Amino acid sequence: MASKSGSQVPYGNEPDTGHAAVQHSWRTGVHLSSFAARANDFLLQAGFDRGPWLAVALAGGIAIWFLLASPWQWMALIAGCILAAIGALSLHQSATSFGELRAAFVSISLAIALGVMVIWARSAMVGAEPYDFPRVERFEARILDREEEPARDRVRLTLAMRDAEAGKARKVRVNVPLDADRPHFREGAIIRLRARLMPPAPPMLPGAYDFARAAWFKGLSATGTVLGPIELTRASEDESWLAQVQRRLSHHVREQMSGSPASIAAAFASGDRGAISDADEEAMRDSGLTHLLSISGLHVSAVIAAAYLLSIKILALWPWLALRLRLPVVAAATGALAGIGYTLLTGSEVPTVRSCAAAVLVLIALAMGREPLSMRMVAVAAAFVLLVWPESLVGPSFQMSFAAVLSIIALHNTGWVREFLAPREEGWLAKIGRRGLMLLLTGLVIELVLMPIVLFHFHRGGFYGALANVIAIPLVTFVSMPLIAIGLLLDLVGAGAPAWWLVQQSLELLVGIARFTAKQPGAVKLLPQMGDFTFFLFLLGLLWLGLWQGKARLFGLAPVAIATAMLAVTPAPDVLISGDGRHVGIAGEDERLLVLRDGRSSFARDNLLELAGMDGEPITLEEWPMAQCSRDFCTLGIERNDRTWQILMARSRDRVEERALAAACIKADIVIADRWLPRSCQPKWLKADKRMLSRTGGLSLYLADERIDSVADGQGEHGWWKGRRD
C-alpha cells in the first residue's frame, strides 16, 4: 500500500509512536523513582536529623535575600519554594515509600521561604532611609543611648530628632569629644546641638565592612560629629536604673586597677569595651583571643555554670530541702536568673542575648534529664535568634559563635572522642594530660572551623589562636572572672584590694599572651577578598561535616577542599579605588602598598591594606621613584601579563586646561579622579571619576583578567544602598 509520500510501508508495521512515548515516560519514571528511593535510603542510613537542617534552611533563605537584587526576585523565590512544597505534598500515595525524603523536601522548602519573608519584613519595619547628602545643621534631640569610649577620647550619643526638611523623625548617632561631654548628658535628656551629619558610609571597597547595612537595621539615618558646645534643654527624668548601674560598675572596676587590665575587667563586668585601646584590640584579634573581649558564650556560660554549681552544692547541704525538691530544677532556675541578670547588666547586645538563650536551653535540658549539648539545641537557639534578629546572620559574631559551638558538639559526638574521654582507671596525672590534650585538639578544631569566617570578614586571621586559647580560656573562665566577682563582693565591706591585685596580674598575663602570640613570625595570615561562592563552599562543607553522622559526613571534605583550592589561587587586586575616588592603592609593585594619598586617619589606609592582602606602612606615589607626580596628577606604568598599564590619577580639584587633560587621558589606560571629568577625557579602558563612582561605589581592578569588581555588584535594590538613587 502506497503512502501519500510515495514510500511503501507494510500493513500492520506502522511505527507505534504512542507506545514509544509511554515507554519512554515509564522509563523516566522508573529512573526518578530509583533516584528518590536511593536518596530516601541515604537519609535514613546517614542519621538525617531534620531539626538542624531546618535552621540551616532558614538561614539560607535569609542569606539568599541579601544576595538577590530586587523584590520581584524575592517574591519569585518565596513562590517557588511554596509551590515546590505543595507539589511534594500532592504526590500520589505511592510516594509514601519516600516519606523521609518528601518530609525533608517540604519542610526545607518552607523554611527557606520563611527565611526570606522574615528578613524582608524585618528590613521593612526597622530600616531607616539614610540622608541623601552630608549637611551641617542645628537641631534639638532626645538622647536614646550613651556609649562611652575613653580610649578614643569621645562619647557616642544616639539621638532621636525631628527632620524639619523631611517632616519626620530620625535617629542619628553623633560623636562628642570628651571635653564637650557633661555628666547630665544621659538617656532621656533633651539637648540642642550643632552637628555635621553624613549618610551611613557604604563599603569603601568591594569586600569591606558595610556600615550602611548595619546602620539600616539599627534604624540610623545619619552619623556625624558635634560642632561646638551642647546645650541642655531638659534634664533626664527617666534615666534607666540599669544604665546607671552599668556605668557605675564600669567606673568602679576601672578605678580599682590600671592600664589595659582595667579596661578588660570593665568589659567583663559590665560589657563596656570603650576603654580598650586599639593596640590591645589588634593584638587580641591577631592572636585569636578577640572573642574574649565580647560578652558572649564564654562569659555567659561561665556565670550560669558557676551559679548552677554553687546553688546545687549549697542546697544539697540542706537534707530537708533536697528530699522535697528536685535540686537540678532549682539550680537550673538559679543559673537562668543569673544568666539573664548578667545579660541585662552587660547591655543586652545581640551576641549576649543569643548566648543567654542557648545557655537557658541547656539548663532546661539538664532539668529534664536530657542531653544538654546536642545539635537540636543549637538549632533551636539559632532559629530563635534568626527569627528575632535575622540580620545578625551576615555578621561575623553570629557565624563565629554558632560555628564554634557546632564544631565542639560535632567533635565530642564522634565515637573515637567519646572512647578517648570515657572514664577509666588511671592516675590524676594521666587524666589531666588526657583532658589537656582534648582541650588543645578542641581549640585547634575551632580555629580551623573559624578561619574561613575570619578571613572572609576581616581578611586576616591568627594561626596560633588554638595554642593561645588553651591558656587564655581557662585563665579567663576559672581565674579572672571569678576573681572579679569576689572583688566586687569584698568591696561591699571594703576588703576587695587583694582580689583586684590578683585580677590585675591575671589580665596582665592575658594581654601578654596576646601580644606575644601576635608578634610571632607567621602569626597572621593576610588575604584579599574571598569570593562569595568560595565562602559558600566552606560553609557547606563545614555544615555537612558537623550535621551528618557516620561516614556520610566525610562527603563534606569535598567542598572544603574545592574552596581551599579556589582560595589558594584567588588573585589579589592590582588597583583599589575608594568610592569617593580620593584613595587609590596599587599592589604588586613593591613589598609595600603604593597609595595616592597619605590619609589623615587610619581608616582608609587599613581598608586598602586589608583588601590588598598586604601589611606594613604604605608608601605614597610621590615618594615612589617610578611614578611621576605634579601638583594636580600622578602617572604610573605597571606591568601585568606583558602589558604596560598607564594609570593617571588626580591629586587636586583645581581646574585643568581641557585640551591638556584630554591629551593625557588618551595616553592612559585608566583614569581615576574624585571629581567630574569632561567627556573629552577618554582613556583606553576605564574612567573612574565621580560620575561613575557615585553609581558603582569602590572598585577592585584585576588587570591580568581585565576584570572590574564594584561595591554595587552585591547591593541590588536594598534600602541601605545609596547609589541606587543616582
XYZ file of C-alpha atoms in Angstrom:
726
model
C 0.000 0.000 0.000
C 1.473 3.295 -1.073
C 1.612 6.172 1.265
C 0.914 9.742 0.209
C 4.580 10.438 0.111
C 5.191 7.569 -2.261
C 7.074 5.299 0.206
C 5.944 1.737 0.877
C 5.005 0.804 4.438
C 3.876 -2.819 5.041
C 0.411 -3.078 6.513
C 0.479 -3.640 10.241
C 4.081 -2.433 10.656
C 3.398 1.286 11.088
C 5.613 2.837 13.810
C 3.759 2.957 17.158
C 4.825 6.435 18.329
C 2.288 6.495 21.162
C 3.613 3.275 22.656
C 7.207 4.582 22.399
C 6.287 7.786 24.238
C 4.584 5.831 27.007
C 7.585 3.504 27.264
C 9.990 6.499 27.483
C 7.831 8.143 30.157
C 7.699 4.886 32.102
C 11.487 4.513 31.967
C 11.941 8.115 33.106
C 9.572 7.485 35.984
C 11.489 4.362 36.927
C 14.768 6.283 36.951
C 13.297 9.106 39.060
C 11.715 6.591 41.399
C 15.024 4.773 41.755
C 16.852 8.027 42.468
C 14.252 9.064 45.053
C 14.455 5.661 46.710
C 18.238 5.885 46.966
C 18.043 9.414 48.348
C 15.451 8.313 50.893
C 17.615 5.361 51.948
C 20.620 7.667 52.258
C 18.723 9.978 54.615
C 17.668 7.033 56.772
C 21.092 5.403 56.904
C 23.084 8.621 57.442
C 21.128 9.589 60.546
C 19.421 12.608 58.984
C 18.133 14.931 61.723
C 15.663 17.361 60.204
C 15.797 19.923 63.043
C 19.324 21.288 62.477
C 18.841 21.337 58.709
C 15.654 23.366 59.114
C 17.684 26.014 60.940
C 20.225 25.880 58.094
C 17.414 26.296 55.540
C 16.013 29.259 57.485
C 19.477 30.843 57.457
C 19.775 30.018 53.751
C 16.581 31.927 52.968
C 17.888 34.950 54.848
C 21.256 34.784 53.084
C 19.621 34.475 49.652
C 17.563 37.602 50.368
C 20.774 39.557 50.882
C 22.257 38.139 47.664
C 19.240 38.658 45.391
C 18.862 42.134 43.951
C 15.198 43.111 43.804
C 11.727 42.468 45.294
C 10.461 40.521 42.286
C 13.303 38.030 42.805
C 12.426 37.675 46.488
C 8.774 37.103 45.618
C 9.707 34.571 42.935
C 11.833 32.627 45.420
C 9.056 32.576 48.026
C 6.503 31.465 45.439
C 8.857 28.823 44.057
C 9.516 27.332 47.492
C 5.809 27.251 48.380
C 4.862 25.681 45.032
C 7.624 23.089 45.419
C 6.341 22.176 48.886
C 2.741 21.940 47.615
C 3.893 19.798 44.701
C 5.729 17.404 47.001
C 2.726 17.155 49.315
C 0.381 16.416 46.414
C 2.347 13.379 45.223
C 0.413 10.128 44.852
C 0.098 7.958 47.909
C 2.581 5.540 46.328
C 5.221 8.114 47.236
C 4.796 7.294 50.895
C 7.766 4.933 50.497
C 9.798 8.126 50.141
C 8.328 9.644 53.288
C 11.595 10.870 54.780
C 12.700 12.476 51.523
C 9.339 14.136 50.937
C 9.102 15.451 54.501
C 12.634 16.865 54.266
C 11.929 18.498 50.899
C 8.684 20.081 52.066
C 9.999 21.356 55.397
C 13.251 22.723 53.971
C 11.437 24.492 51.117
C 9.070 26.168 53.566
C 11.957 27.089 55.882
C 13.766 28.839 53.019
C 10.600 30.770 52.147
C 10.144 31.690 55.820
C 13.712 32.998 55.978
C 13.141 35.297 53.006
C 9.879 36.606 54.472
C 11.350 37.172 57.947
C 14.328 39.246 56.783
C 12.209 41.146 54.241
C 9.687 42.052 56.936
C 12.466 42.983 59.370
C 14.083 45.276 56.802
C 10.766 46.981 56.057
C 9.940 47.503 59.751
C 13.235 48.760 61.183
C 15.090 50.144 58.158
C 15.665 53.889 58.192
C 16.127 55.807 54.959
C 19.577 57.408 55.002
C 20.237 61.087 54.398
C 20.698 61.994 50.753
C 23.779 64.136 51.317
C 26.002 65.483 54.121
C 24.710 68.509 55.969
C 25.505 70.769 58.905
C 22.502 71.741 60.975
C 21.369 72.777 64.424
C 18.607 70.701 65.978
C 17.022 69.563 69.215
C 17.098 65.880 70.090
C 16.413 63.366 72.831
C 19.246 61.106 73.980
C 18.341 57.451 73.436
C 21.650 55.819 74.265
C 25.054 56.821 75.588
C 28.236 54.860 74.848
C 31.478 55.950 76.483
C 34.724 55.378 74.559
C 37.559 56.937 76.579
C 40.159 55.037 74.546
C 39.110 57.119 71.536
C 38.564 60.355 73.525
C 34.866 60.506 72.753
C 31.332 59.656 73.815
C 28.788 58.351 71.333
C 25.220 59.558 71.672
C 22.291 58.034 69.802
C 19.652 60.723 69.331
C 16.031 60.973 68.242
C 15.465 64.208 66.333
C 12.902 65.820 64.056
C 13.985 66.357 60.462
C 12.200 69.584 59.571
C 13.068 69.279 55.888
C 11.651 65.756 55.520
C 8.933 66.270 58.118
C 9.593 63.056 60.025
C 11.503 61.663 62.980
C 15.074 60.489 62.519
C 17.524 58.522 64.614
C 21.127 59.677 64.328
C 24.386 58.956 66.124
C 26.975 61.622 66.906
C 30.457 61.589 68.399
C 31.028 64.020 71.254
C 34.605 64.934 72.266
C 35.344 64.221 75.907
C 35.949 67.887 76.671
C 32.421 68.712 75.424
C 30.762 65.946 77.426
C 28.807 66.687 80.604
C 27.534 64.343 83.333
C 23.902 65.266 82.662
C 24.031 64.090 79.038
C 22.207 60.871 79.895
C 19.430 58.754 78.403
C 16.194 60.716 78.371
C 17.778 64.189 78.386
C 16.883 66.681 75.642
C 19.759 68.669 74.162
C 20.298 71.277 71.452
C 23.411 70.979 69.333
C 25.035 71.736 66.013
C 26.466 68.761 64.152
C 27.783 67.657 60.811
C 25.640 64.698 59.723
C 26.511 62.276 56.950
C 24.728 59.275 55.415
C 25.992 55.952 56.831
C 29.000 55.010 54.750
C 28.755 52.115 52.277
C 31.747 49.768 51.937
C 34.821 51.700 50.931
C 35.894 48.824 48.669
C 34.396 45.518 47.498
C 34.560 43.130 50.449
C 34.965 45.860 53.084
C 32.694 46.333 56.098
C 29.229 47.551 55.133
C 28.340 50.114 57.798
C 25.385 51.379 55.741
C 23.747 47.959 56.003
C 24.383 47.731 59.743
C 23.011 51.259 60.255
C 19.888 50.396 58.236
C 18.950 47.612 60.632
C 19.803 49.805 63.629
C 17.433 52.479 62.334
C 20.195 55.104 61.919
C 19.651 57.716 59.213
C 22.961 59.501 59.708
C 26.122 59.650 61.772
C 28.312 62.624 62.499
C 30.307 64.806 64.832
C 29.222 67.550 67.201
C 30.416 71.052 66.306
C 30.703 73.451 69.215
C 29.101 73.295 72.685
C 25.973 71.304 73.535
C 23.079 72.989 75.315
C 20.965 71.044 77.804
C 17.307 71.833 77.184
C 15.773 69.445 79.685
C 17.482 67.119 82.131
C 16.754 63.416 82.140
C 13.755 62.432 84.221
C 13.505 58.748 83.424
C 17.087 57.540 83.122
C 17.235 53.776 83.262
C 18.470 52.464 86.587
C 20.157 49.657 84.660
C 22.200 52.148 82.639
C 23.243 53.860 85.874
C 24.345 50.538 87.362
C 26.315 49.670 84.228
C 28.217 52.946 84.213
C 28.892 52.937 87.944
C 30.100 49.350 87.780
C 32.391 50.111 84.849
C 33.858 53.191 86.564
C 34.278 51.291 89.827
C 36.180 48.430 88.202
C 38.470 50.789 86.279
C 39.251 52.692 89.484
C 40.462 49.522 91.209
C 43.033 48.709 88.534
C 45.239 50.355 85.917
C 46.225 50.045 82.283
C 44.845 47.501 79.865
C 43.692 45.060 82.600
C 41.337 47.730 83.985
C 39.660 48.183 80.610
C 39.307 44.428 80.026
C 37.956 43.839 83.543
C 35.363 46.584 82.981
C 34.333 44.824 79.775
C 33.903 41.521 81.641
C 31.917 43.104 84.463
C 29.642 45.497 82.550
C 30.127 44.938 78.835
C 31.812 48.357 78.463
C 34.555 47.936 75.828
C 35.024 51.642 75.178
C 38.210 51.919 77.235
C 40.084 49.120 75.440
C 42.797 50.613 73.235
C 43.083 49.923 69.514
C 46.509 48.338 70.036
C 45.128 45.826 72.538
C 42.146 45.121 70.270
C 44.505 44.399 67.379
C 46.754 42.162 69.485
C 43.777 40.178 70.761
C 42.441 39.823 67.217
C 45.734 38.684 65.674
C 46.270 36.159 68.474
C 42.796 34.669 68.096
C 41.649 35.940 71.507
C 39.351 38.784 70.465
C 36.295 36.690 71.321
C 37.248 37.068 74.982
C 36.567 40.817 74.822
C 32.999 40.422 73.580
C 30.462 39.332 76.187
C 29.113 36.208 74.555
C 29.015 32.460 75.031
C 32.124 32.011 77.146
C 31.254 34.680 79.713
C 27.546 33.917 79.952
C 28.275 30.198 80.228
C 30.817 30.816 82.977
C 28.331 32.888 85.012
C 25.499 30.397 84.547
C 27.718 27.385 85.264
C 29.040 28.998 88.449
C 25.521 29.851 89.631
C 24.272 26.341 88.787
C 27.106 24.503 90.541
C 27.144 26.746 93.607
C 23.385 26.542 94.087
C 23.183 22.776 93.691
C 26.111 22.208 96.080
C 24.796 24.621 98.700
C 21.212 23.341 98.502
C 22.432 19.754 98.783
C 23.716 20.606 102.287
C 20.072 21.023 103.414
C 18.658 17.473 103.579
C 15.065 18.597 104.242
C 15.040 20.642 101.014
C 16.958 18.048 99.000
C 14.339 15.386 99.833
C 11.385 17.570 98.793
C 12.624 19.431 95.708
C 14.400 18.387 92.547
C 17.675 20.215 93.040
C 18.643 20.205 89.320
C 15.443 22.143 88.564
C 16.121 24.687 91.319
C 19.769 25.005 90.279
C 18.751 25.431 86.646
C 16.332 28.202 87.597
C 19.068 29.902 89.642
C 21.525 29.647 86.761
C 18.952 31.022 84.315
C 18.262 34.020 86.563
C 21.992 34.666 86.915
C 22.495 34.456 83.143
C 19.570 36.769 82.381
C 20.761 39.263 85.001
C 24.302 39.237 83.588
C 22.926 39.687 80.067
C 20.911 42.732 81.139
C 23.823 44.148 83.103
C 26.232 43.929 80.159
C 23.956 45.759 77.745
C 21.784 43.029 76.208
C 23.680 43.067 72.942
C 22.584 40.546 70.321
C 25.559 38.160 70.859
C 24.934 38.176 74.614
C 21.196 37.566 74.245
C 21.935 34.795 71.771
C 24.354 33.123 74.168
C 21.976 33.516 77.077
C 19.127 31.915 75.108
C 21.325 28.961 74.191
C 22.508 28.558 77.785
C 18.944 28.631 79.102
C 18.067 25.856 76.659
C 20.956 23.824 78.085
C 19.596 24.390 81.598
C 16.143 23.260 80.522
C 17.664 20.096 79.071
C 19.573 19.457 82.313
C 16.444 19.969 84.376
C 14.554 17.496 82.177
C 17.351 14.959 82.286
C 18.050 15.263 78.549
C 21.323 15.559 76.675
C 22.224 19.259 77.118
C 24.707 19.665 74.269
C 23.058 18.486 71.073
C 22.641 19.694 67.531
C 18.937 20.224 68.111
C 19.680 22.570 70.993
C 21.989 24.593 68.766
C 19.333 24.591 66.024
C 16.637 25.897 68.382
C 18.923 28.669 69.647
C 19.934 29.629 66.108
C 16.327 29.644 64.896
C 15.308 31.854 67.833
C 17.984 34.415 67.014
C 17.253 34.343 63.283
C 13.538 34.886 63.804
C 14.131 37.850 66.139
C 17.291 39.363 64.584
C 17.588 37.836 61.093
C 20.134 40.463 60.033
C 22.632 39.027 62.522
C 23.204 36.111 60.135
C 25.527 38.136 57.889
C 27.615 39.402 60.824
C 30.777 37.620 61.995
C 29.554 37.345 65.597
C 26.638 35.032 64.777
C 28.656 32.945 62.353
C 31.653 32.525 64.638
C 29.748 31.727 67.821
C 27.475 29.108 66.290
C 30.286 27.634 64.201
C 32.373 27.210 67.356
C 29.540 25.522 69.281
C 28.671 23.286 66.341
C 32.290 22.176 65.941
C 32.596 21.394 69.661
C 29.435 19.260 69.665
C 30.318 17.510 66.402
C 33.816 16.698 67.645
C 32.688 15.396 71.042
C 29.910 13.294 69.488
C 32.341 11.274 67.385
C 32.940 7.726 68.543
C 36.698 7.923 68.994
C 36.461 11.093 71.105
C 33.852 9.512 73.376
C 36.100 6.482 73.744
C 39.107 8.707 74.424
C 37.242 10.639 77.157
C 35.444 7.624 78.663
C 36.038 7.125 82.432
C 38.798 4.650 83.227
C 41.144 3.615 85.998
C 44.115 5.938 85.744
C 46.145 8.348 87.792
C 45.361 12.006 88.145
C 48.369 12.989 86.015
C 47.147 10.844 83.108
C 43.638 12.231 83.491
C 44.891 15.825 83.396
C 47.052 15.030 80.384
C 44.124 13.442 78.570
C 41.858 16.413 79.266
C 44.588 18.879 78.326
C 45.218 17.115 75.038
C 41.485 17.157 74.301
C 41.321 20.868 75.104
C 44.174 21.528 72.681
C 42.516 19.436 69.980
C 39.201 21.230 70.532
C 40.919 24.601 70.232
C 42.645 23.503 67.036
C 39.365 22.298 65.502
C 37.613 25.557 66.447
C 40.471 27.562 64.962
C 40.281 25.643 61.680
C 36.497 25.993 61.520
C 36.574 29.722 62.250
C 39.460 30.502 59.887
C 37.314 30.867 56.703
C 34.825 33.084 58.565
C 37.578 35.286 59.977
C 39.313 35.599 56.611
C 36.048 36.399 54.827
C 35.098 39.224 57.188
C 38.442 40.579 58.393
C 40.860 39.479 55.624
C 43.358 38.387 58.250
C 43.483 35.549 60.734
C 45.716 34.351 63.558
C 47.335 30.949 63.083
C 48.386 30.361 66.693
C 44.983 31.010 68.234
C 44.475 27.379 69.250
C 47.615 27.413 71.383
C 46.842 30.814 72.863
C 43.262 29.815 73.710
C 44.413 26.701 75.570
C 45.862 29.039 78.205
C 43.640 32.091 77.799
C 40.201 30.458 78.048
C 40.860 28.627 81.354
C 42.606 31.751 82.647
C 39.572 33.949 81.976
C 36.950 31.353 82.929
C 38.438 29.960 86.113
C 40.658 32.792 87.363
C 39.861 36.290 86.076
C 36.062 36.245 86.096
C 35.682 34.523 89.495
C 38.203 36.955 90.975
C 36.250 39.922 89.566
C 33.087 38.583 91.227
C 34.956 38.047 94.520
C 36.454 41.535 94.314
C 33.023 43.122 93.811
C 31.610 41.179 96.769
C 34.530 42.070 99.038
C 34.205 45.733 98.040
C 30.891 45.776 99.897
C 32.915 45.624 103.110
C 35.944 47.488 101.759
C 38.220 44.429 101.546
C 38.478 43.850 97.808
C 42.032 45.143 97.200
C 43.765 41.712 97.301
C 41.269 40.272 94.819
C 41.727 43.208 92.439
C 45.508 42.787 92.605
C 45.086 39.169 91.523
C 42.738 40.250 88.726
C 45.364 42.748 87.572
C 48.006 40.023 87.403
C 45.775 37.540 85.581
C 44.735 40.057 82.935
C 48.315 41.287 82.540
C 49.107 37.675 81.705
C 46.223 37.584 79.214
C 47.414 40.735 77.436
C 50.972 39.408 77.478
C 49.856 36.156 75.824
C 48.005 38.133 73.146
C 50.948 40.417 72.382
C 53.487 37.573 72.393
C 51.358 35.405 70.093
C 50.578 38.239 67.666
C 54.283 39.102 67.272
C 55.418 35.606 66.278
C 56.554 35.070 62.668
C 53.670 33.826 60.552
C 51.153 34.503 63.302
C 48.853 36.424 60.974
C 47.654 35.370 57.546
C 46.573 38.211 55.271
C 44.123 37.558 52.469
C 42.370 39.755 49.896
C 38.638 39.498 49.366
C 37.264 35.950 49.478
C 34.568 35.321 46.886
C 31.001 34.643 47.986
C 30.972 31.268 46.223
C 34.222 30.204 47.899
C 32.780 31.181 51.286
C 29.575 29.276 50.491
C 31.566 26.117 49.723
C 33.433 26.436 53.019
C 30.189 26.807 54.972
C 28.501 23.966 53.083
C 31.381 21.614 53.767
C 31.646 22.547 57.437
C 27.895 22.179 57.972
C 27.933 18.815 56.237
C 30.829 17.626 58.393
C 29.081 18.802 61.536
C 25.471 17.749 60.973
C 25.769 14.327 59.372
C 26.763 11.175 61.204
C 28.981 8.253 60.290
C 30.872 8.031 57.018
C 28.340 10.261 55.252
C 29.870 13.317 56.903
C 33.127 12.744 55.026
C 31.452 13.989 51.837
C 31.765 17.453 53.410
C 35.512 17.332 52.792
C 34.921 17.721 49.045
C 33.503 21.303 49.091
C 36.075 22.296 51.735
C 38.895 21.012 49.512
C 37.480 22.799 46.459
C 37.078 26.047 48.419
C 40.642 25.764 49.745
C 41.976 25.303 46.219
C 39.937 28.269 44.990
C 41.198 30.366 47.885
C 44.811 29.433 47.132
C 44.530 30.720 43.561
C 42.449 33.805 44.375
C 44.402 36.752 42.966
C 44.951 39.962 44.850
C 43.573 43.080 43.148
C 46.113 45.176 41.296
C 44.374 48.523 41.847
C 41.942 49.543 44.609
C 39.819 52.685 44.229
C 37.707 54.056 47.081
C 34.096 55.035 46.478
C 34.882 58.744 46.605
C 37.890 58.437 44.293
C 40.235 60.071 46.788
C 42.122 56.949 47.837
C 43.935 54.617 45.460
C 46.058 51.600 46.346
C 48.363 49.808 43.888
C 49.693 46.364 44.813
C 52.365 44.167 43.291
C 54.998 46.819 42.621
C 56.770 46.559 45.964
C 56.516 44.747 49.282
C 54.635 47.839 50.419
C 51.371 49.161 49.083
C 51.555 52.252 46.883
C 48.918 54.843 47.779
C 47.882 58.096 46.135
C 47.415 59.985 49.399
C 48.714 59.581 52.911
C 45.355 59.954 54.684
C 44.939 61.793 57.956
C 43.145 58.819 59.530
C 43.991 55.147 59.541
C 40.568 54.086 58.221
C 41.371 54.393 54.507
C 44.890 53.041 54.928
C 43.713 49.965 56.854
C 40.993 49.210 54.312
C 43.428 49.450 51.417
C 45.966 47.215 53.164
C 43.400 44.590 54.172
C 41.777 44.325 50.748
C 45.183 44.173 49.067
C 46.294 41.430 51.459
C 49.365 43.416 52.498
C 50.883 44.629 55.742
C 53.280 47.335 56.825
C 53.345 51.043 56.175
C 52.267 52.083 52.658
C 54.340 54.437 50.530
C 52.875 57.394 48.639
C 53.261 57.676 44.871
C 55.041 60.983 45.358
C 57.836 59.052 47.109
C 57.892 56.179 44.598
C 60.706 56.681 42.043
C 58.807 55.035 39.158
C 55.863 57.435 39.453
C 55.671 60.944 38.074
C 53.650 63.375 40.176
C 52.775 67.020 39.667
C 50.625 69.260 41.796
C 47.469 68.020 40.048
C 48.150 64.482 38.781
C 50.254 61.359 39.235
C 51.060 58.908 36.439
C 52.401 55.401 36.818
C 53.020 52.480 34.475
C 52.722 48.939 35.827
C 53.500 45.639 34.054
C 50.868 42.889 34.001
C 50.969 39.929 31.584
C 53.470 41.540 29.203
C 51.414 44.694 29.008
C 52.145 48.096 30.483
C 49.104 49.746 32.029
C 49.313 53.529 32.241
C 47.369 54.966 35.188
C 46.518 58.669 35.536
C 45.319 59.810 38.993
C 44.027 63.227 40.038
C 45.534 64.772 43.182
C 43.752 68.119 43.360
C 40.439 69.669 42.412
C 41.911 72.703 40.684
C 40.756 73.475 37.152
C 42.936 71.944 34.450
C 43.121 73.050 30.815
C 40.749 70.701 28.960
C 42.948 70.062 25.955
C 45.894 69.063 28.099
C 43.671 66.789 30.182
C 42.179 65.163 27.062
C 45.653 64.542 25.650
C 46.756 62.926 28.930
C 43.608 60.763 29.073
C 44.192 59.417 25.541
C 47.622 58.115 26.587
C 46.274 56.475 29.756
C 44.568 53.107 30.143
C 42.962 54.065 33.465
C 41.989 57.500 34.742
C 40.970 57.980 38.390
C 39.580 61.203 39.860
C 37.498 62.323 42.815
C 35.709 64.900 40.615
C 33.658 65.010 37.425
C 35.828 64.758 34.318
C 34.744 66.174 30.929
C 33.585 63.891 28.146
C 36.708 64.756 26.194
C 38.682 62.668 28.701
C 38.574 59.229 27.052
C 41.089 56.687 28.398
C 41.637 53.341 26.682
C 39.968 51.161 29.318
C 38.409 52.823 32.383
C 37.439 56.321 33.514
C 36.700 56.092 37.253
C 35.583 59.648 38.005
C 32.940 60.953 40.388
C 30.164 60.315 37.847
C 30.984 56.619 37.609
C 31.956 56.004 41.242
C 28.685 57.508 42.508
C 26.938 54.597 40.780
C 29.423 51.785 41.330
C 30.988 52.592 44.690
C 34.553 51.425 45.325
C 36.344 49.346 42.689
C 38.845 46.478 42.638
C 40.728 46.091 39.352
C 42.298 42.799 38.247
C 44.409 43.815 35.276
C 45.584 40.356 34.206
C 41.951 39.299 33.676
C 40.763 42.818 32.733
C 38.084 42.414 35.429
C 36.368 45.089 37.495
C 34.605 44.312 40.799
C 32.460 47.037 42.342
C 30.632 47.581 45.612
C 27.385 47.964 43.671
C 27.668 44.403 42.344
C 26.430 42.971 45.644
C 23.957 45.667 46.716
C 20.957 45.410 44.388
C 17.891 47.423 45.402
C 18.265 47.048 49.148
C 17.264 50.133 51.078
C 20.677 50.940 52.504
C 22.412 51.246 49.115
C 22.710 54.960 48.495
C 23.884 54.516 44.914
C 20.546 53.103 43.772
C 19.034 56.602 43.738
C 21.721 58.128 41.499
